[in-house]
Amino acid sequence: MKILVPVKRVIDYNVKPRVKSDGSGVDLANVKMSMNPFDEISVEEAIRLKEAGKAEEIVAVSVGPQKAQETLRTALAMGADRAILVVTDEEVEPLGVAKILAKIVEEEAPQLVITGKQAIDDDSNQTGQMLAALLGWGQGTFANTVELDSDSITVKREIDGGLQTVKLNLPAVVTTDLRLNEPRYASLPNIMKAKKKPMDEKTPADYGVDISPRLTTITVSEPPVRQAGEKVEDVDALVAKLKAVGAI
Amino acid sequence: MKTLVLVEHDNTDMKDATLAVVTAASQLGEVHALVIGSSCGSVAEQAAKVAGVATVHVADDAALANQLAENAAPLIASLMETHDAFLAPATTTGKNIAPRVAALLDVMQISDILSVESEDTFTRPIYAGNAIATVKSSDAKKVITVRGTAFDKAAAEGGSGTIEAVGGASDAGLSSFVSEEIAKSERPELTSAKIIVSGGRALGSGEKFEEVITPLADKLGAGIGASRAAVDAGYVPNDYQVGQTGKIVAPEVYIAIGISGAIQHLAGMKDSKIIVAINKDEDAPIFQVADIGLVADLFDAVPELTSKV
């Protein structure tokens, strides 16, 4: 079985984003970028399925700027077999990414696509579901545990209030939640080996899909700043303060 | 504009999350509610009483019992022929179904909106709430998920919507429900609790979490939350998690105990009215957003606090 793993290059999760003063967006110049944390979990899960003898090939794919090849190299160093980079300097919305991925799925015919549940930059949480819709496949979103069989996949999902288990026919789309696994670090020898693994470069035009944006960002602003609070000396002062503001 | 609001429910009771979505929808136009499920008549009756709801469409079918997105989305997409906007709460149900509907309609979803600026313009948080984007949609049909804490709740009583049955549901044959483990709790639900007591890694163990956090929450009638670290360490189940990837809450009072205040955690609670932090590290980032801070060992301070409130 072949598994397709879409990965996104995003601002590193430890970096506090700064809004540009002209309100045009978030300043990404000279900011550390990394693989979206949920996508690391996707790559890890695909590798584990391969190590368990349930998958033969893992194809990592990214839609983004030329520099997204670094993100794909990371996926290759973790254990993906080859990569496809769809180069564009435009920001592609989840719908556009899902359309490109749907075309790649047609070409590659994977039985399983594992995506992260959301990217930590746009926080959309859409691409996996949209891809499943476009392909007419089942979707196992917010996966906490997966069990892959030859013609189905059982996904335990993290839902409000607890966990839900669903069974999907293959092929299917799974989106990963934080607790699916603990992603591995790429070792130095594997990073070196990853440089020799194949990476195809494409453009959105190669897939002939319309990815023109449907949403226009009018402005990006800072969230309201909280008033600085005060520290109290002890529990008695805390209780008094809580009573004073009517909290208890 | 005719809107269609997805009602959040468990086939018996309508959930509060729906009420905030009705408020958002009423800012766009006429509000229609949609109940999908199985034997969900009581939910439809509750939805019809919500102030501002004109019509409740009820799709009651065995194939919709667990609201699987594969079965729900085509039905919703077909209803969108006669509606202009589909709004769902940004709950796990809404987030699962709405993007599938959007793709079937070939429109971009607008996720987790904070406000309605006009019929086609909305604000939404990006980068874990570190920036607010104002976006304008050029799509003819709007598909939107709504952040529950950003809108007032519509009155649950006083409305008199008409109930209409919707047919045409079918099993897409792509997926099936296996089982569910729902944590039973007498506590207020996190997303609607007035007070939340939340614990972090500093608690050290599940037993200590239970021993220190629970009595305070009991005393205050509060919901219990947790940081990702506490969930990952197995102190509490994952649906306790507050943050960018967990639940977004905005209670009257949020008491963060032994939580450092990482960006991802703040994303889930920084709209709380009053934030109280108890932490022994006086440089913890949580103190930068806390209205009231106490630098102390939580194992001394919290039991003392519990005894004094």
XYZ file of C-alpha atoms in Angstrom:
557
model
C 0.000 0.000 0.000
C 1.106 3.510 -0.745
C 0.569 6.367 1.712
C 0.530 10.028 0.735
C 1.537 12.523 3.419
C 0.989 16.242 2.788
C 3.284 18.484 4.846
C 3.346 22.262 5.282
C 6.166 24.665 6.006
C 5.016 27.014 8.757
C 6.426 29.409 11.321
C 8.092 27.414 14.116
C 5.614 26.781 16.904
C 7.893 28.332 19.522
C 8.090 31.678 17.748
C 5.739 34.432 18.827
C 4.358 35.863 15.584
C 4.592 39.629 15.010
C 1.926 41.468 13.074
C 3.323 43.848 10.443
C 2.693 47.476 11.260
C 0.938 48.101 7.933
C -1.629 45.394 8.746
C -0.787 43.363 5.645
C 0.034 40.179 7.493
C 2.409 38.493 9.890
C 6.110 39.218 9.516
C 7.785 36.037 8.304
C 11.110 37.593 7.236
C 14.021 36.008 9.107
C 11.667 33.938 11.240
C 12.460 30.309 11.971
C 10.271 28.010 9.882
C 9.622 24.315 10.489
C 7.345 21.475 9.527
C 3.828 21.950 10.876
C 3.797 19.921 14.139
C 0.689 17.940 13.142
C 2.373 16.974 9.858
C 5.345 15.540 11.760
C 2.812 13.298 13.450
C 1.407 12.314 10.026
C 4.858 11.422 8.704
C 5.620 9.454 11.861
C 2.375 7.491 11.604
C 3.024 6.634 7.957
C 6.521 5.408 8.847
C 5.171 3.286 11.686
C 2.663 1.684 9.308
C 5.507 0.939 6.923
C 7.652 -0.488 9.705
C 4.723 -2.701 10.689
C 4.708 -4.104 7.153
C 1.370 -2.505 6.309
C 2.628 0.017 3.762
C 5.320 -0.192 1.090
C 5.869 3.378 0.040
C 5.470 6.813 1.615
C 5.230 9.847 -0.626
C 5.542 13.241 1.060
C 4.083 16.233 -0.746
C 4.143 19.952 -0.084
C 2.544 22.918 -1.800
C 4.500 26.086 -1.149
C 7.573 28.161 -1.903
C 10.863 26.674 -3.111
C 12.021 26.620 0.498
C 9.349 24.059 1.323
C 11.818 21.532 -0.069
C 13.573 21.767 3.317
C 10.339 20.581 4.917
C 10.152 17.699 2.448
C 13.808 16.804 3.138
C 12.883 16.577 6.811
C 10.073 14.160 5.938
C 12.511 12.138 3.803
C 15.050 12.099 6.628
C 12.385 10.813 9.006
C 11.662 7.941 6.624
C 9.494 8.985 3.666
C 10.623 7.389 0.387
C 10.200 10.229 -2.060
C 8.733 13.687 -2.306
C 6.732 15.946 -4.577
C 7.080 19.714 -4.274
C 4.420 21.847 -5.912
C 6.145 25.211 -6.132
C 4.211 28.435 -5.839
C 4.935 31.743 -4.185
C 1.259 32.506 -3.824
C -0.518 31.605 -0.639
C -2.770 28.681 -1.510
C -5.972 28.258 0.464
C -7.047 24.877 1.871
C -9.532 24.430 -1.004
C -6.755 25.002 -3.554
C -4.373 22.667 -1.728
C -7.098 20.012 -1.530
C -7.665 20.312 -5.296
C -3.958 19.903 -6.038
C -3.737 16.965 -3.644
C -6.767 15.363 -5.300
C -4.932 15.464 -8.636
C -1.804 13.980 -7.083
C -3.948 11.237 -5.559
C -5.312 10.461 -9.036
C -1.763 10.072 -10.351
C -0.253 8.259 -7.404
C -3.269 6.166 -6.365
C -2.430 5.883 -2.652
C -4.789 3.892 -0.422
C -4.356 6.294 2.436
C -3.690 10.017 2.841
C -2.548 11.163 6.292
C -2.651 14.921 6.918
C -2.305 16.997 10.052
C -5.589 18.183 11.552
C -4.638 21.825 11.148
C -1.726 24.056 10.232
C -0.614 26.287 13.088
C -0.382 29.375 10.858
C -3.868 29.731 9.346
C -5.496 27.424 11.948
C -8.090 26.434 9.317
C -8.573 22.718 9.979
C -10.059 22.113 6.511
C -7.684 20.536 4.003
C -8.115 16.863 4.964
C -11.892 17.064 5.068
C -11.985 18.944 1.742
C -9.699 16.393 0.100
C -11.912 13.542 1.318
C -14.962 15.324 -0.105
C -13.327 15.927 -3.497
C -12.254 12.288 -3.732
C -15.509 10.889 -2.347
C -13.540 9.042 0.335
C -14.236 8.484 4.012
C -12.514 10.747 6.547
C -11.094 9.940 9.965
C -10.395 13.353 11.472
C -8.533 14.162 14.717
C -7.085 10.648 14.925
C -5.860 9.453 18.300
C -5.231 5.838 17.257
C -5.389 4.092 13.884
C -5.554 0.441 13.012
C -4.965 -0.396 9.361
C -6.304 -3.547 7.718
C -6.157 -4.586 4.084
C -9.435 -2.979 3.062
C -10.384 -0.743 5.981
C -8.980 1.525 8.652
C -10.337 1.931 12.155
C -9.782 5.377 13.591
C -10.275 6.424 17.198
C -11.084 10.146 17.019
C -10.695 12.858 19.649
C -14.083 14.527 19.995
C -15.552 17.003 22.490
C -16.401 14.943 25.528
C -14.300 11.896 24.750
C -13.330 9.494 21.997
C -15.244 8.098 19.043
C -14.245 5.119 16.937
C -15.190 4.908 13.261
C -14.347 2.387 10.575
C -13.602 3.625 7.072
C -13.375 1.741 3.806
C -10.095 2.234 1.980
C -9.030 4.401 0.329
C -9.504 7.041 3.012
C -8.183 10.294 4.461
C -6.988 10.490 8.078
C -6.080 13.714 9.898
C -3.798 13.490 12.906
C -4.329 14.805 16.395
C -1.525 15.523 18.857
C -1.734 12.255 20.726
C -1.520 9.883 17.772
C 2.215 9.415 18.313
C 5.515 10.998 19.307
C 7.390 11.934 16.117
C 10.995 10.761 15.852
C 14.014 12.952 15.229
C 15.868 12.489 11.990
C 19.372 11.127 12.656
C 22.393 12.686 10.973
C 23.022 9.662 8.682
C 19.368 9.741 7.652
C 19.548 13.470 6.962
C 22.520 12.763 4.666
C 20.678 9.894 2.962
C 17.585 12.040 2.498
C 19.554 14.341 0.209
C 19.753 11.527 -2.330
C 16.090 10.579 -2.220
C 14.012 11.653 -5.237
C 12.069 14.910 -5.165
C 9.856 15.859 -8.107
C 9.180 19.516 -8.709
C 5.851 20.585 -10.130
C 3.776 23.735 -10.350
C 0.045 24.192 -9.743
C -0.328 24.696 -13.517
C 0.847 21.095 -14.069
C -2.315 19.947 -12.357
C -4.592 22.326 -14.221
C -6.687 23.286 -11.236
C -8.000 26.714 -10.414
C -6.480 27.764 -7.109
C -7.279 31.451 -7.244
C -8.100 32.605 -3.727
C -11.713 32.937 -2.648
C -10.917 34.894 0.485
C -9.213 38.262 0.483
C -7.391 39.285 3.613
C -8.308 42.899 4.144
C -6.210 43.446 7.207
C -4.324 41.590 9.918
C -4.229 43.188 13.337
C -2.914 42.559 16.809
C -5.386 40.955 19.175
C -6.556 43.180 22.024
C -3.885 43.448 24.697
C -4.809 42.426 28.209
C -4.324 44.966 30.937
C -1.391 44.102 33.140
C -2.581 42.553 36.350
C -1.050 42.507 39.774
C 0.595 39.961 41.970
C -0.699 39.319 45.444
C 1.347 38.333 48.479
C -0.518 35.361 49.850
C -3.672 33.281 49.665
C -5.621 35.630 51.933
C -4.865 38.530 49.628
C -5.868 36.355 46.663
C -9.203 35.478 48.253
C -9.832 39.134 49.124
C -9.021 40.169 45.564
C -11.277 37.489 44.073
C -14.106 38.676 46.307
C -13.434 42.300 45.432
C -13.843 41.658 41.708
C -16.872 39.458 42.280
C -15.209 36.315 41.057
C -16.342 34.302 44.067
C -29.792 36.222 3.285
C -31.067 32.809 4.375
C -28.788 30.982 6.761
C -28.691 27.364 7.860
C -27.344 26.680 11.356
C -26.108 23.214 12.272
C -27.558 22.302 15.655
C -25.067 20.661 18.015
C -26.726 17.846 19.933
C -26.534 14.252 21.141
C -29.921 13.111 19.738
C -31.582 14.030 23.051
C -30.451 17.508 24.047
C -29.429 20.559 22.080
C -26.005 21.843 23.156
C -25.339 25.440 24.167
C -22.799 25.838 21.369
C -25.753 26.183 18.995
C -26.997 29.379 20.641
C -23.897 31.417 19.837
C -24.100 30.279 16.213
C -27.716 31.436 16.010
C -26.553 34.907 17.140
C -23.887 34.969 14.433
C -26.379 33.770 11.820
C -28.959 36.386 12.812
C -26.386 39.065 11.941
C -26.471 37.712 8.375
C -30.200 37.276 7.901
C -33.051 34.842 8.397
C -32.060 31.947 10.639
C -32.951 28.363 9.780
C -31.739 25.542 11.992
C -30.769 22.076 10.876
C -30.983 19.038 13.109
C -29.418 15.891 11.722
C -29.590 12.688 13.700
C -31.719 9.726 14.553
C -34.771 9.905 16.832
C -33.864 13.521 17.427
C -37.390 14.979 17.642
C -36.814 16.438 21.097
C -33.792 18.332 19.791
C -35.898 19.823 16.991
C -38.446 21.013 19.545
C -35.691 22.656 21.607
C -34.245 24.292 18.495
C -37.664 25.661 17.504
C -37.858 27.498 20.833
C -34.603 29.369 20.301
C -35.282 33.059 19.815
C -34.770 34.089 16.213
C -35.061 30.677 14.591
C -37.647 30.785 11.785
C -37.612 27.186 10.623
C -36.070 23.986 11.918
C -35.206 21.433 9.254
C -35.035 17.949 10.706
C -33.260 15.149 8.917
C -34.081 12.129 11.041
C -32.567 8.979 9.610
C -30.658 5.961 10.884
C -27.807 6.875 8.504
C -27.392 10.155 10.400
C -27.434 8.675 13.907
C -23.809 9.530 14.654
C -23.596 12.531 12.330
C -20.879 10.946 10.229
C -19.563 13.623 7.869
C -19.731 11.294 4.849
C -23.510 10.964 5.248
C -24.288 14.436 6.578
C -22.333 16.574 4.094
C -24.189 15.617 0.865
C -27.519 16.262 2.571
C -26.383 19.676 3.815
C -24.927 20.531 0.402
C -28.311 19.821 -1.196
C -30.075 22.057 1.359
C -27.688 24.835 0.419
C -29.500 25.174 -2.914
C -32.106 27.147 -0.999
C -29.830 28.792 1.611
C -27.049 31.346 1.283
C -24.881 30.512 4.260
C -24.143 27.429 6.338
C -22.930 28.072 9.876
C -21.686 25.406 12.249
C -20.226 25.705 15.721
C -16.425 25.310 15.782
C -16.815 22.121 17.801
C -15.355 18.795 16.726
C -18.670 18.001 14.990
C -18.741 21.302 13.128
C -15.066 21.163 12.198
C -15.515 17.646 10.882
C -18.573 18.306 8.725
C -18.356 21.929 7.514
C -15.187 21.700 5.346
C -16.635 18.635 3.642
C -19.761 20.642 2.831
C -17.629 23.554 1.595
C -15.655 21.376 -0.799
C -18.856 19.806 -2.175
C -20.115 23.336 -2.872
C -16.711 24.412 -4.207
C -16.380 27.267 -1.714
C -13.708 28.205 0.838
C -14.769 27.811 4.440
C -14.193 30.657 6.860
C -13.040 28.970 10.066
C -13.731 29.953 13.646
C -15.103 33.468 13.097
C -14.968 36.012 15.909
C -17.286 38.586 14.375
C -19.534 39.338 11.418
C -18.444 42.627 9.834
C -20.865 42.422 6.908
C -22.549 39.790 4.732
C -19.227 38.728 3.250
C -16.618 39.994 5.706
C -15.589 38.320 8.936
C -12.789 38.357 11.484
C -10.970 35.224 12.555
C -7.904 34.397 14.640
C -4.732 33.081 12.996
C -1.348 32.029 14.402
C -2.807 30.670 17.635
C -4.720 33.868 18.239
C -1.620 36.048 17.961
C -3.193 37.883 15.037
C -6.727 38.659 13.929
C -7.435 38.565 10.200
C -10.334 40.374 8.559
C -11.298 38.361 5.492
C -13.763 38.981 2.677
C -15.280 36.028 0.875
C -15.998 36.139 -2.854
C -17.944 32.867 -2.799
C -21.665 33.007 -3.554
C -22.452 30.578 -0.739
C -20.785 31.002 2.625
C -19.630 28.117 4.783
C -18.587 29.286 8.231
C -17.621 27.827 11.585
C -18.288 30.036 14.590
C -16.232 30.421 17.754
C -18.793 29.942 20.511
C -17.096 32.208 23.031
C -17.050 35.162 20.634
C -20.824 35.602 20.352
C -23.522 36.069 22.967
C -25.883 33.155 23.280
C -29.338 33.561 21.749
C -32.181 33.033 24.221
C -33.026 29.342 24.416
C -36.720 30.139 24.980
C -39.179 32.479 23.371
C -38.897 31.459 19.739
C -41.580 29.725 17.733
C -39.948 28.192 14.701
C -41.803 25.766 12.487
C -40.453 22.246 12.199
C -40.071 20.706 8.750
C -38.894 17.206 7.940
C -36.081 16.787 5.430
C -35.849 13.565 3.471
C -33.220 12.210 1.162
C -30.641 11.054 3.702
C -28.697 7.952 2.768
C -25.680 5.977 3.864
C -22.761 6.896 1.611
C -21.258 3.507 2.406
C -17.826 4.986 3.163
C -17.753 4.832 6.930
C -19.448 3.338 9.934
C -19.695 4.170 13.605
C -18.048 1.639 15.908
C -18.175 3.003 19.446
C -17.899 6.041 21.665
C -16.326 6.654 25.058
C -17.860 9.781 26.496
C -16.509 10.923 29.835
C -19.454 11.171 32.224
C -19.291 14.256 34.339
C -21.556 16.228 36.620
C -19.358 19.228 36.126
C -20.232 22.191 33.925
C -19.049 21.675 30.386
C -15.739 23.445 29.798
C -16.870 25.641 26.938
C -19.869 26.967 28.868
C -18.504 26.960 32.448
C -18.475 30.286 34.318
C -15.409 29.303 36.305
C -12.623 26.986 35.168
C -9.876 25.578 37.339
C -7.075 24.365 35.136
C -3.983 22.376 36.039
C -0.633 21.863 34.378
C 2.408 19.670 34.475
C 3.471 20.976 37.875
C 0.773 18.832 39.487
C 3.109 15.899 38.926
C 0.597 13.049 38.701
C -3.014 12.155 38.064
C -3.502 11.494 41.778
C -2.147 14.911 42.743
C -4.272 16.552 40.048
C -7.353 14.891 41.531
C -6.263 15.716 45.073
C -5.443 19.393 44.506
C -7.567 20.614 41.590
C -10.839 18.739 42.068
C -11.707 20.000 45.589
C -11.213 23.622 44.514
C -13.329 23.061 41.399
C -16.013 21.364 43.504
C -16.077 24.266 45.933
C -16.411 26.817 43.117
C -18.786 24.720 40.992
C -16.177 25.037 38.273
C -15.249 23.100 35.163
C -11.829 21.454 35.103
C -9.322 22.139 32.375
C -5.725 21.208 31.735
C -2.689 22.180 29.747
C -1.393 19.932 26.995
C 1.486 18.876 29.242
C -0.929 17.572 31.867
C -2.909 15.684 29.228
C 0.190 14.236 27.570
C 1.462 13.094 30.951
C -1.815 11.226 31.391
C -3.081 13.160 34.433
C -6.464 13.778 32.781
C -8.293 12.750 29.571
C -7.535 14.683 26.372
C -10.892 16.447 26.185
C -9.813 18.502 29.218
C -7.207 20.250 27.081
C -7.508 24.010 26.760
C -5.541 25.638 23.960
C -4.988 26.179 20.248
C -5.602 22.519 19.534
C -7.931 21.765 22.414
C -10.925 23.707 23.616
C -11.277 27.472 23.376
C -12.815 28.836 26.549
C -13.721 32.277 27.837
C -15.166 31.881 31.331
C -15.713 34.645 33.867
C -12.791 33.304 35.888
C -9.958 31.084 34.706
C -7.652 29.807 37.425
C -4.393 28.496 35.967
C -2.540 26.329 38.447
C 0.980 25.156 37.690
C 0.627 26.234 34.049
C 3.569 28.154 32.557
C 1.487 29.802 29.845
C 2.847 28.648 26.476
C 1.533 30.429 23.346
C -0.585 27.393 22.494
C -2.266 27.350 25.903
C -2.913 31.096 25.967
C -4.656 30.723 22.578
C -7.387 28.780 24.334
C -8.072 30.973 27.373
C -6.809 34.515 26.979
C -10.302 35.867 26.355
C -11.352 34.854 29.865
C -12.703 37.788 31.830
C -10.452 37.319 34.842
C -7.330 35.180 34.760
C -5.815 33.999 38.011
C -2.398 32.345 37.997
C -0.772 30.344 40.750
C 2.778 29.366 39.913
C 6.024 29.177 41.831
C 8.060 30.551 38.918
C 7.607 34.304 39.061
C 8.891 34.623 35.483
C 6.310 32.226 34.010
C 4.660 33.818 30.937
C 1.221 33.177 32.424
C 1.788 36.161 34.744
C 1.899 38.470 31.710
C -1.768 37.821 31.033
C -2.985 37.138 34.560
C -5.122 39.751 36.296
C -4.278 38.279 39.657
C -1.084 36.366 40.226
C 0.215 34.469 43.208
C 3.798 33.268 43.269
C 3.639 30.241 45.520
C 3.985 26.494 45.680
C 0.679 25.204 44.440
C 0.692 22.277 46.855
C 0.518 24.765 49.747
C -1.479 27.547 48.148
C -4.289 25.624 46.454
C -5.455 23.603 49.491
C -5.335 26.812 51.517
C -7.340 28.605 48.830
C -9.851 25.742 48.774
C -10.362 26.049 52.513
C -10.875 29.808 52.341
C -13.309 30.276 49.475
